[in-house]
Amino acid sequence: MSRFKYSVGPWNVHEGADAYGPATRDTISFEEKIIKFKDIGFDAIQFHDDDAVPNMNSLTEKEIIEEAKKVKALLDKYELKAEFVAPRLWMDPHTVDGGFTSNSSEDREFAMWRAYRSINIANTLGCEKIVLWLAREGTLCYESKSPVQATKWLIEAINGMLTYDKNIKILIETKPNEPIDRSVCPTMGHAMAISAASIDSSRVGGLLESAHAILAGLDPASEIGFAMAMGKLWGVHLNDQNGMKFDQDKSFGVENLRQAFNQMKVLMENNYGANGEYIGLDVKVMRTEKQDGSYRHLENSLKIAKALEAKAEKFDCGFQEKCVAERDYEALEMYVMELLMNG
Ligand code: XUL
Ligand code: MN
């Protein structure tokens, strides 16, 4: 039995298209995906606004809520919760130069419209969390934007959302690059500073994705620990990443097991989940996988996460204390390796 509740998004089962090649698998319907998610052992679903309400740009506010109600009914039918809604501010012609920090005031207005509709959708789905993955909030050409102005626009946008709804919580999902070259908000430290600068810092926190931390050259467990020290880690996307290249969203733990163990350990030691937080697994199956393997990365990641939970449970804190007291870090390191290597 796991102490955690796990979550997943519909985009985590995808057709396999990448920037250099077309789909390798067929599309699976939303309902079929969530039935399988439940079956695998997930408790909650994560949404982009248009995962819940496709084509929302052409719908009225009222129609968007009506569509979201249908999704809520599906979640209820399969006894699943909604964890968060994230405005998808990177696909639309209005977000070519970013949303909240675009140089065009019309684009910035569009981004706020999507943010407010995301809040409406979250309310309809029964969740209070809005995730901001700030995909294009940054620069491609450095001189095209002022880092000062962009940061202020981002804070203004967050303040707008906090004012629009008095209950929602905003989780900034930090990422240093991709698709943008230089992000306005690349790390947990930046997210915490933006939280502090907002009109209600008690409602602005972070979501840490392992791969994003690695892309920033940082250790995901330390990023988790930093946000937890501030009481502001309200979501995680556990996955893995082989070095600083494109975002790979590999299954949790498959590249660096010790790093994955330490992410699980820091979450457990600091009581992550005590306020209803989920462990999200933001993973992608390999492009080579066939149709019937569409969910294997999720099954594998969940299995690895639970196995690491058990390892962290077994971790001998007494031995750790002794090693620390004697400053015998070689012994401590070898103990961790043996814990991970031995069945
Ligand atoms: C992108 C990423 C997104 C967010 C949700 O790197 O991780 O899937 O998690 O918008
Ligand atoms: Mn993510």
XYZ file of N, CA, C and O in Angstrom, residues 180-256:
308
model
N 10.910 27.649 -25.084
C 11.553 28.960 -25.093
C 13.049 28.789 -24.817
O 13.454 27.793 -24.235
N 13.856 29.756 -25.217
C 15.295 29.647 -24.970
C 15.612 29.989 -23.515
O 16.228 29.196 -22.792
N 15.161 31.190 -23.090
C 15.417 31.595 -21.707
C 14.083 31.900 -21.028
O 13.396 32.836 -21.415
N 13.771 31.112 -20.008
C 12.487 31.278 -19.328
C 12.520 32.421 -18.313
O 13.562 32.676 -17.705
N 11.367 33.047 -18.107
C 11.242 34.088 -17.075
C 11.300 33.463 -15.673
O 11.722 34.105 -14.716
N 10.861 32.204 -15.573
C 10.743 31.591 -14.242
C 11.309 30.171 -14.266
O 10.563 29.199 -14.272
N 12.642 30.047 -14.282
C 13.249 28.736 -14.550
C 13.357 27.755 -13.387
O 13.484 26.554 -13.614
N 13.343 28.228 -12.156
C 13.601 27.317 -11.025
C 12.631 27.586 -9.873
O 11.911 28.593 -9.868
N 12.658 26.693 -8.889
C 11.803 26.859 -7.705
C 12.123 28.169 -6.968
O 11.232 28.812 -6.422
N 13.397 28.543 -6.969
C 13.757 29.805 -6.309
C 13.029 30.979 -6.947
O 12.499 31.855 -6.258
N 12.979 30.975 -8.287
C 12.259 32.040 -8.995
C 10.773 31.986 -8.658
O 10.135 33.014 -8.440
N 10.217 30.770 -8.634
C 8.778 30.637 -8.348
C 8.460 31.175 -6.954
O 7.452 31.864 -6.747
N 9.344 30.882 -5.996
C 9.098 31.340 -4.624
C 9.197 32.872 -4.532
O 8.455 33.514 -3.792
N 10.094 33.439 -5.313
C 10.223 34.903 -5.309
C 8.985 35.545 -5.926
O 8.476 36.555 -5.419
N 8.479 34.943 -6.984
C 7.262 35.476 -7.623
C 6.080 35.337 -6.656
O 5.261 36.245 -6.525
N 6.040 34.208 -5.964
C 5.000 34.023 -4.944
C 5.063 35.155 -3.919
O 4.057 35.800 -3.605
N 6.268 35.423 -3.422
C 6.436 36.457 -2.382
C 6.033 37.842 -2.897
O 5.538 38.670 -2.130
N 6.220 38.060 -4.201
C 5.906 39.376 -4.779
C 4.431 39.519 -5.166
O 3.993 40.604 -5.542
N 3.677 38.423 -5.065
C 2.265 38.472 -5.474
C 1.410 39.083 -4.366
O 1.880 39.265 -3.240
N 0.127 39.335 -4.672
C -0.737 39.959 -3.654
C -1.178 38.964 -2.577
O -1.688 39.370 -1.539
N -1.026 37.652 -2.835
C -1.377 36.677 -1.798
C -0.454 35.473 -1.912
O -0.795 34.460 -2.522
N 0.695 35.607 -1.279
C 1.713 34.568 -1.427
C 1.245 33.228 -0.833
O 1.750 32.172 -1.227
N 0.243 33.256 0.053
C -0.246 31.992 0.633
C -0.967 31.148 -0.420
O -1.258 29.985 -0.188
N -1.258 31.734 -1.596
C -1.957 30.977 -2.640
C -1.124 30.801 -3.912
O -1.645 30.425 -4.944
N 0.162 31.065 -3.796
C 1.045 30.850 -4.963
C 2.204 29.956 -4.530
O 2.978 30.318 -3.633
N 2.286 28.794 -5.130
C 3.333 27.836 -4.778
C 3.964 27.240 -6.024
O 3.938 27.837 -7.090
N 4.498 26.028 -5.858
C 5.226 25.443 -6.984
C 4.848 24.001 -7.261
O 4.288 23.303 -6.411
N 5.132 23.607 -8.503
C 5.067 22.204 -8.908
C 6.425 21.892 -9.510
O 6.864 22.577 -10.433
N 7.098 20.906 -8.946
C 8.442 20.576 -9.425
C 8.406 19.340 -10.309
O 7.910 18.291 -9.883
N 8.913 19.487 -11.516
C 9.080 18.318 -12.388
C 10.557 17.932 -12.420
O 11.434 18.768 -12.697
N 10.820 16.638 -12.176
C 12.204 16.149 -12.123
C 12.996 16.547 -13.367
O 14.106 17.103 -13.271
N 12.440 16.276 -14.555
C 13.165 16.545 -15.810
C 13.496 18.028 -15.949
O 14.574 18.387 -16.434
N 12.584 18.881 -15.523
C 12.810 20.324 -15.654
C 13.967 20.780 -14.756
O 14.765 21.637 -15.149
N 14.038 20.209 -13.550
C 15.145 20.560 -12.651
C 16.471 20.119 -13.264
O 17.457 20.866 -13.246
N 16.481 18.917 -13.832
C 17.716 18.402 -14.434
C 18.131 19.282 -15.613
O 19.308 19.595 -15.799
N 17.139 19.736 -16.404
C 17.438 20.647 -17.523
C 18.056 21.950 -17.030
O 18.801 22.602 -17.759
N 17.726 22.333 -15.792
C 18.307 23.559 -15.220
C 19.650 23.273 -14.563
O 20.258 24.169 -13.960
N 20.105 22.016 -14.645
C 21.379 21.654 -14.021
C 21.265 21.506 -12.518
O 22.266 21.579 -11.791
N 20.027 21.300 -12.036
C 19.802 21.210 -10.588
C 19.353 19.811 -10.200
O 18.896 19.035 -11.037
N 19.458 19.518 -8.914
C 19.014 18.219 -8.424
C 17.535 18.306 -8.055
O 17.153 19.149 -7.238
N 16.694 17.444 -8.647
C 15.260 17.532 -8.364
C 14.922 17.406 -6.876
O 14.019 18.098 -6.386
N 15.642 16.536 -6.153
C 15.337 16.366 -4.718
C 15.607 17.663 -3.960
O 14.883 18.020 -3.021
N 16.648 18.392 -4.364
C 16.961 19.659 -3.689
C 15.923 20.727 -4.027
O 15.558 21.544 -3.173
N 15.441 20.730 -5.267
C 14.385 21.666 -5.651
C 13.102 21.373 -4.864
O 12.424 22.287 -4.383
N 12.805 20.092 -4.717
C 11.641 19.673 -3.923
C 11.822 20.162 -2.485
O 10.923 20.768 -1.887
N 13.014 19.901 -1.946
C 13.297 20.285 -0.560
C 13.183 21.785 -0.348
O 12.635 22.249 0.658
N 13.659 22.554 -1.312
C 13.615 24.019 -1.194
C 12.171 24.508 -1.116
O 11.813 25.292 -0.223
N 11.336 24.012 -2.030
C 9.928 24.445 -2.026
C 9.220 23.947 -0.768
O 8.365 24.652 -0.206
N 9.581 22.745 -0.295
C 8.944 22.223 0.924
C 9.337 23.043 2.146
O 8.539 23.244 3.059
N 10.571 23.535 2.156
C 11.012 24.370 3.286
C 10.168 25.642 3.371
O 9.991 26.211 4.450
N 9.627 26.073 2.235
C 8.770 27.265 2.200
C 7.293 26.903 2.412
O 6.427 27.778 2.364
N 7.022 25.605 2.553
C 5.622 25.164 2.679
C 4.852 25.357 1.387
O 3.637 25.547 1.383
N 5.557 25.291 0.255
C 4.906 25.649 -1.011
C 5.074 24.610 -2.114
O 5.023 24.945 -3.292
N 5.300 23.361 -1.734
C 5.342 22.339 -2.782
C 3.962 21.682 -2.834
O 3.636 20.840 -2.001
N 3.190 22.083 -3.812
C 1.794 21.623 -3.890
C 1.568 20.633 -5.024
O 0.448 20.176 -5.230
N 2.635 20.334 -5.769
C 2.519 19.346 -6.836
C 3.901 18.901 -7.275
O 4.872 19.645 -7.120
N 3.990 17.665 -7.785
C 5.245 17.215 -8.402
C 4.915 16.469 -9.694
O 3.832 15.879 -9.818
N 5.835 16.526 -10.623
C 5.791 15.690 -11.824
C 7.051 14.858 -11.798
O 8.115 15.324 -12.227
N 6.938 13.668 -11.255
C 8.120 12.808 -11.208
C 8.307 12.144 -12.570
O 7.360 11.624 -13.160
N 9.540 12.196 -13.046
C 9.907 11.504 -14.286
C 11.428 11.443 -14.318
O 12.071 11.601 -13.268
N 12.032 11.194 -15.467
C 13.494 11.180 -15.501
C 13.997 11.749 -16.818
O 13.213 11.948 -17.767
N 15.285 12.018 -16.859
C 15.865 12.836 -17.914
C 17.333 12.494 -18.002
O 18.017 12.469 -16.975
N 17.818 12.217 -19.202
C 19.225 11.904 -19.383
C 19.994 13.160 -19.778
O 20.149 13.460 -20.967
N 20.422 13.908 -18.794
C 21.272 15.075 -19.048
C 20.504 16.283 -19.551
O 19.276 16.306 -19.587
N 21.281 17.287 -19.961
C 20.674 18.569 -20.336
C 20.446 18.629 -21.839
O 21.261 19.170 -22.583
N 19.350 18.029 -22.262
C 19.007 18.085 -23.684
C 17.519 18.389 -23.771
O 16.979 19.014 -22.889
N 16.852 17.971 -24.833
C 15.398 18.195 -24.913
C 14.692 17.456 -23.773
O 15.196 16.449 -23.258
N 13.525 17.952 -23.422
C 12.738 17.392 -22.317
C 12.277 15.982 -22.697
O 11.536 15.804 -23.658
N 12.739 14.978 -21.954
C 12.483 13.601 -22.374
C 11.286 12.932 -21.701
O 10.741 11.974 -22.235
N 10.933 13.388 -20.512
C 9.800 12.789 -19.785
C 9.903 11.264 -19.715
O 8.945 10.540 -19.977
N 11.101 10.786 -19.367
C 11.293 9.333 -19.245
C 10.609 8.805 -17.987
O 10.360 9.558 -17.043
N 10.390 7.509 -17.964
C 9.792 6.884 -16.775
C 10.622 7.221 -15.547
O 11.860 7.310 -15.616
N 9.929 7.393 -14.440
C 10.575 7.791 -13.189
C 11.659 6.789 -12.794
O 11.398 5.585 -12.717
N 12.864 7.299 -12.561
C 13.932 6.460 -12.010
C 14.757 5.690 -13.009
O 15.739 5.057 -12.638
N 14.400 5.722 -14.304
C 15.098 4.837 -15.241
C 16.497 5.332 -15.612
O 17.326 4.547 -16.085
N 16.768 6.611 -15.420
C 18.104 7.126 -15.737
C 18.992 7.219 -14.498
O 20.172 6.942 -14.552
N 18.428 7.678 -13.402
C 19.227 7.906 -12.202
C 18.427 7.465 -10.971
O 17.655 8.230 -10.406
